[in-house]
Amino acid sequence: MPLFAALASIPYRPVQLGRELKGVVLGSLCYGVAFVFAMGALSSADETGVVGIALAIACVAVAVCYRRYRKKNPIAYKHTGSAALVVFCGAMAAFSVVAGALSFGEVLDDLSGGWRQNEFAFYGASVNRPSGRGSMLTPTTIEVDLYEDVAAADTASG
C-alpha cells in the first residue's frame, strides 16, 4: 500500500510521463540492445575479423554516448520509477522462463534418446592457419572428415 500511496501523491503530468517513458525505451535500446549486438559481434569476430570487433566497439560507443547524454539531460523518474523497475524485472523473469523451458526441452530430447556410440572412419584432416593481414584475429581451424563406415569413405574418395 505505501507504493500506491506514494504514486498517488505525485502530481500527474502527461508531458513528464511521456519524457520518462521515452527515457525508459531509449535506455532499453541503447543499453540492452547495444549489449546484445556487441556480444554477437564479439562472438562472430573470429569469422568477421576486424569488422566484428569494430561493430562491438560501435555498440559500446552507443551506450557510452547515451550515458553522457543522460548525464547532461537527466530525467527524474517520478511517474515511472518503481513501475518501470517492476516491469523490467517481470520481463526479464518471463524471458528467463521461456529460455529455460526451451533449453529444458532440448535436455529432455537428449535424455529420451539415450546415450549411444557410433564408429566412424577417419578420412582426412586439414589445418587452416591464417596468414597475412588480420591473422592474429583469426584462429587456426582444424577440419576433420569422418564417415560412418568405410564404404562411404571409399565412394567419396573415388
PDB file of C-alpha atoms in Angstrom:
ATOM      1  CA  MET A   1       0.000   0.000   0.000  1.00  0.00           C
ATOM      2  CA  PRO A   2       2.839   2.532   0.630  1.00  0.00           C
ATOM      3  CA  LEU A   3       3.888   2.297  -3.035  1.00  0.00           C
ATOM      4  CA  PHE A   4       0.409   3.185  -4.255  1.00  0.00           C
ATOM      5  CA  ALA A   5       0.157   5.999  -1.730  1.00  0.00           C
ATOM      6  CA  ALA A   6       3.498   7.363  -2.896  1.00  0.00           C
ATOM      7  CA  LEU A   7       2.422   7.162  -6.532  1.00  0.00           C
ATOM      8  CA  ALA A   8      -0.880   8.857  -5.762  1.00  0.00           C
ATOM      9  CA  SER A   9       0.916  11.771  -4.114  1.00  0.00           C
ATOM     10  CA  ILE A  10       2.876  12.550  -7.300  1.00  0.00           C
ATOM     11  CA  PRO A  11       1.058  15.068  -9.498  1.00  0.00           C
ATOM     12  CA  TYR A  12       0.207  13.595 -12.902  1.00  0.00           C
ATOM     13  CA  ARG A  13       1.839  15.447 -15.786  1.00  0.00           C
ATOM     14  CA  PRO A  14       1.416  13.840 -19.239  1.00  0.00           C
ATOM     15  CA  VAL A  15       4.438  15.650 -20.708  1.00  0.00           C
ATOM     16  CA  GLN A  16       6.706  14.450 -17.907  1.00  0.00           C
ATOM     17  CA  LEU A  17       5.269  10.934 -18.149  1.00  0.00           C
ATOM     18  CA  GLY A  18       5.940  10.888 -21.907  1.00  0.00           C
ATOM     19  CA  ARG A  19       9.509  12.073 -21.347  1.00  0.00           C
ATOM     20  CA  GLU A  20      10.063   9.376 -18.738  1.00  0.00           C
ATOM     21  CA  LEU A  21       8.638   6.654 -20.976  1.00  0.00           C
ATOM     22  CA  LYS A  22      10.827   7.865 -23.839  1.00  0.00           C
ATOM     23  CA  GLY A  23      13.825   7.680 -21.500  1.00  0.00           C
ATOM     24  CA  VAL A  24      12.922   4.136 -20.452  1.00  0.00           C
ATOM     25  CA  VAL A  25      12.561   2.989 -24.075  1.00  0.00           C
ATOM     26  CA  LEU A  26      15.748   4.745 -25.200  1.00  0.00           C
ATOM     27  CA  GLY A  27      17.645   3.349 -22.225  1.00  0.00           C
ATOM     28  CA  SER A  28      16.463  -0.160 -23.030  1.00  0.00           C
ATOM     29  CA  LEU A  29      17.512   0.209 -26.652  1.00  0.00           C
ATOM     30  CA  CYS A  30      20.829   1.935 -26.035  1.00  0.00           C
ATOM     31  CA  TYR A  31      21.911  -0.329 -23.201  1.00  0.00           C
ATOM     32  CA  GLY A  32      20.121  -3.646 -23.720  1.00  0.00           C
ATOM     33  CA  VAL A  33      20.100  -3.931 -27.500  1.00  0.00           C
ATOM     34  CA  ALA A  34      23.600  -2.484 -27.790  1.00  0.00           C
ATOM     35  CA  PHE A  35      24.854  -5.078 -25.273  1.00  0.00           C
ATOM     36  CA  VAL A  36      23.229  -7.971 -27.176  1.00  0.00           C
ATOM     37  CA  PHE A  37      24.598  -6.740 -30.507  1.00  0.00           C
ATOM     38  CA  ALA A  38      28.065  -6.192 -29.010  1.00  0.00           C
ATOM     39  CA  MET A  39      28.129  -9.748 -27.646  1.00  0.00           C
ATOM     40  CA  GLY A  40      27.000 -11.085 -31.037  1.00  0.00           C
ATOM     41  CA  ALA A  41      29.655  -9.064 -32.835  1.00  0.00           C
ATOM     42  CA  LEU A  42      32.349 -10.296 -30.468  1.00  0.00           C
ATOM     43  CA  SER A  43      31.262 -13.901 -30.793  1.00  0.00           C
ATOM     44  CA  SER A  44      31.441 -13.666 -34.591  1.00  0.00           C
ATOM     45  CA  ALA A  45      34.749 -11.781 -34.565  1.00  0.00           C
ATOM     46  CA  ASP A  46      36.725 -14.936 -35.373  1.00  0.00           C
ATOM     47  CA  GLU A  47      34.871 -15.161 -38.705  1.00  0.00           C
ATOM     48  CA  THR A  48      34.389 -11.464 -39.444  1.00  0.00           C
ATOM     49  CA  GLY A  49      37.759 -10.311 -38.135  1.00  0.00           C
ATOM     50  CA  VAL A  50      38.252  -6.581 -37.686  1.00  0.00           C
ATOM     51  CA  VAL A  51      34.686  -5.817 -38.787  1.00  0.00           C
ATOM     52  CA  GLY A  52      33.252  -7.784 -35.854  1.00  0.00           C
ATOM     53  CA  ILE A  53      35.498  -6.006 -33.374  1.00  0.00           C
ATOM     54  CA  ALA A  54      34.617  -2.628 -34.928  1.00  0.00           C
ATOM     55  CA  LEU A  55      30.896  -3.431 -34.608  1.00  0.00           C
ATOM     56  CA  ALA A  56      31.352  -4.377 -30.958  1.00  0.00           C
ATOM     57  CA  ILE A  57      33.204  -1.114 -30.309  1.00  0.00           C
ATOM     58  CA  ALA A  58      30.441   0.811 -32.102  1.00  0.00           C
ATOM     59  CA  CYS A  59      27.784  -0.830 -29.924  1.00  0.00           C
ATOM     60  CA  VAL A  60      29.699   0.040 -26.768  1.00  0.00           C
ATOM     61  CA  ALA A  61      30.113   3.602 -28.089  1.00  0.00           C
ATOM     62  CA  VAL A  62      26.325   3.898 -28.448  1.00  0.00           C
ATOM     63  CA  ALA A  63      25.885   3.028 -24.766  1.00  0.00           C
ATOM     64  CA  VAL A  64      28.657   5.428 -23.719  1.00  0.00           C
ATOM     65  CA  CYS A  65      27.221   8.292 -25.796  1.00  0.00           C
ATOM     66  CA  TYR A  66      23.748   7.718 -24.376  1.00  0.00           C
ATOM     67  CA  ARG A  67      25.188   7.684 -20.853  1.00  0.00           C
ATOM     68  CA  ARG A  68      26.891  11.035 -21.499  1.00  0.00           C
ATOM     69  CA  TYR A  69      23.641  12.423 -22.923  1.00  0.00           C
ATOM     70  CA  ARG A  70      21.734  11.265 -19.832  1.00  0.00           C
ATOM     71  CA  LYS A  71      24.338  12.900 -17.552  1.00  0.00           C
ATOM     72  CA  LYS A  72      23.782  16.234 -19.349  1.00  0.00           C
ATOM     73  CA  ASN A  73      19.986  15.808 -19.585  1.00  0.00           C
ATOM     74  CA  PRO A  74      18.873  13.882 -16.504  1.00  0.00           C
ATOM     75  CA  ILE A  75      15.337  12.596 -16.060  1.00  0.00           C
ATOM     76  CA  ALA A  76      13.666  12.391 -12.676  1.00  0.00           C
ATOM     77  CA  TYR A  77      11.623   9.206 -12.911  1.00  0.00           C
ATOM     78  CA  LYS A  78       8.781  10.344 -10.652  1.00  0.00           C
ATOM     79  CA  HIS A  79       5.973   8.664 -12.588  1.00  0.00           C
ATOM     80  CA  THR A  80       7.642   5.521 -13.882  1.00  0.00           C
ATOM     81  CA  GLY A  81      10.468   4.852 -11.404  1.00  0.00           C
ATOM     82  CA  SER A  82       9.147   1.928  -9.381  1.00  0.00           C
ATOM     83  CA  ALA A  83       6.697   0.739 -12.018  1.00  0.00           C
ATOM     84  CA  ALA A  84       9.381   0.600 -14.725  1.00  0.00           C
ATOM     85  CA  LEU A  85      11.628  -1.419 -12.436  1.00  0.00           C
ATOM     86  CA  VAL A  86       8.826  -3.897 -11.720  1.00  0.00           C
ATOM     87  CA  VAL A  87       8.004  -4.212 -15.447  1.00  0.00           C
ATOM     88  CA  PHE A  88      11.686  -4.695 -16.298  1.00  0.00           C
ATOM     89  CA  CYS A  89      12.099  -7.416 -13.671  1.00  0.00           C
ATOM     90  CA  GLY A  90       8.900  -9.086 -14.881  1.00  0.00           C
ATOM     91  CA  ALA A  91      10.074  -9.019 -18.494  1.00  0.00           C
ATOM     92  CA  MET A  92      13.446 -10.486 -17.532  1.00  0.00           C
ATOM     93  CA  ALA A  93      11.724 -13.206 -15.494  1.00  0.00           C
ATOM     94  CA  ALA A  94       9.412 -14.056 -18.412  1.00  0.00           C
ATOM     95  CA  PHE A  95      12.366 -14.187 -20.805  1.00  0.00           C
ATOM     96  CA  SER A  96      14.276 -16.433 -18.402  1.00  0.00           C
ATOM     97  CA  VAL A  97      11.333 -18.793 -18.004  1.00  0.00           C
ATOM     98  CA  VAL A  98      10.876 -19.094 -21.784  1.00  0.00           C
ATOM     99  CA  ALA A  99      14.616 -19.587 -22.406  1.00  0.00           C
ATOM    100  CA  GLY A 100      14.826 -22.142 -19.602  1.00  0.00           C
ATOM    101  CA  ALA A 101      11.808 -24.038 -20.944  1.00  0.00           C
ATOM    102  CA  LEU A 102      13.329 -24.188 -24.424  1.00  0.00           C
ATOM    103  CA  SER A 103      16.661 -25.406 -23.045  1.00  0.00           C
ATOM    104  CA  PHE A 104      14.943 -27.937 -20.811  1.00  0.00           C
ATOM    105  CA  GLY A 105      13.070 -29.300 -23.829  1.00  0.00           C
ATOM    106  CA  GLU A 106      16.376 -29.950 -25.578  1.00  0.00           C
ATOM    107  CA  VAL A 107      17.714 -31.680 -22.463  1.00  0.00           C
ATOM    108  CA  LEU A 108      14.658 -33.942 -22.336  1.00  0.00           C
ATOM    109  CA  ASP A 109      15.103 -34.812 -26.024  1.00  0.00           C
ATOM    110  CA  ASP A 110      18.728 -35.761 -25.377  1.00  0.00           C
ATOM    111  CA  LEU A 111      17.812 -37.821 -22.329  1.00  0.00           C
ATOM    112  CA  SER A 112      14.961 -39.652 -24.059  1.00  0.00           C
ATOM    113  CA  GLY A 113      17.208 -40.639 -26.979  1.00  0.00           C
ATOM    114  CA  GLY A 114      19.715 -42.208 -24.659  1.00  0.00           C
ATOM    115  CA  TRP A 115      23.458 -42.406 -24.958  1.00  0.00           C
ATOM    116  CA  ARG A 116      24.908 -44.072 -27.998  1.00  0.00           C
ATOM    117  CA  GLN A 117      28.298 -44.555 -29.555  1.00  0.00           C
ATOM    118  CA  ASN A 118      28.967 -44.813 -33.282  1.00  0.00           C
ATOM    119  CA  GLU A 119      32.081 -45.899 -35.091  1.00  0.00           C
ATOM    120  CA  PHE A 120      33.448 -43.603 -37.751  1.00  0.00           C
ATOM    121  CA  ALA A 121      36.139 -43.974 -40.369  1.00  0.00           C
ATOM    122  CA  PHE A 122      38.763 -41.254 -40.446  1.00  0.00           C
ATOM    123  CA  TYR A 123      39.102 -39.932 -43.983  1.00  0.00           C
ATOM    124  CA  GLY A 124      41.324 -36.900 -43.664  1.00  0.00           C
ATOM    125  CA  ALA A 125      42.107 -33.659 -41.916  1.00  0.00           C
ATOM    126  CA  SER A 126      43.172 -30.193 -42.935  1.00  0.00           C
ATOM    127  CA  VAL A 127      44.697 -27.474 -40.800  1.00  0.00           C
ATOM    128  CA  ASN A 128      43.919 -23.914 -41.851  1.00  0.00           C
ATOM    129  CA  ARG A 129      46.434 -21.470 -40.423  1.00  0.00           C
ATOM    130  CA  PRO A 130      45.617 -17.838 -41.198  1.00  0.00           C
ATOM    131  CA  SER A 131      48.330 -15.707 -42.699  1.00  0.00           C
ATOM    132  CA  GLY A 132      48.715 -12.128 -43.751  1.00  0.00           C
ATOM    133  CA  ARG A 133      46.742  -9.168 -42.504  1.00  0.00           C
ATOM    134  CA  GLY A 134      44.388  -9.976 -39.648  1.00  0.00           C
ATOM    135  CA  SER A 135      45.934 -13.390 -38.969  1.00  0.00           C
ATOM    136  CA  MET A 136      46.247 -12.562 -35.289  1.00  0.00           C
ATOM    137  CA  LEU A 137      42.461 -12.099 -35.038  1.00  0.00           C
ATOM    138  CA  THR A 138      41.543 -15.335 -36.831  1.00  0.00           C
ATOM    139  CA  PRO A 139      42.074 -18.648 -35.054  1.00  0.00           C
ATOM    140  CA  THR A 140      43.625 -21.730 -36.584  1.00  0.00           C
ATOM    141  CA  THR A 141      40.911 -24.201 -37.588  1.00  0.00           C
ATOM    142  CA  ILE A 142      41.200 -27.951 -37.946  1.00  0.00           C
ATOM    143  CA  GLU A 143      38.689 -29.712 -40.181  1.00  0.00           C
ATOM    144  CA  VAL A 144      38.323 -33.462 -39.791  1.00  0.00           C
ATOM    145  CA  ASP A 145      36.474 -35.635 -42.333  1.00  0.00           C
ATOM    146  CA  LEU A 146      34.720 -38.606 -40.765  1.00  0.00           C
ATOM    147  CA  TYR A 147      32.442 -41.185 -42.372  1.00  0.00           C
ATOM    148  CA  GLU A 148      30.077 -43.587 -40.705  1.00  0.00           C
ATOM    149  CA  ASP A 149      31.511 -46.581 -42.494  1.00  0.00           C
ATOM    150  CA  VAL A 150      34.478 -47.446 -44.710  1.00  0.00           C
ATOM    151  CA  ALA A 151      32.280 -47.891 -47.817  1.00  0.00           C
ATOM    152  CA  ALA A 152      31.122 -44.257 -47.616  1.00  0.00           C
ATOM    153  CA  ALA A 153      34.729 -43.115 -47.292  1.00  0.00           C
ATOM    154  CA  ASP A 154      35.745 -45.183 -50.336  1.00  0.00           C
ATOM    155  CA  THR A 155      32.948 -43.764 -52.522  1.00  0.00           C
ATOM    156  CA  ALA A 156      33.824 -40.204 -51.504  1.00  0.00           C
ATOM    157  CA  SER A 157      37.479 -40.657 -52.439  1.00  0.00           C
ATOM    158  CA  GLY A 158      36.851 -42.457 -55.698  1.00  0.00           C
TER     159      GLY A 158
END
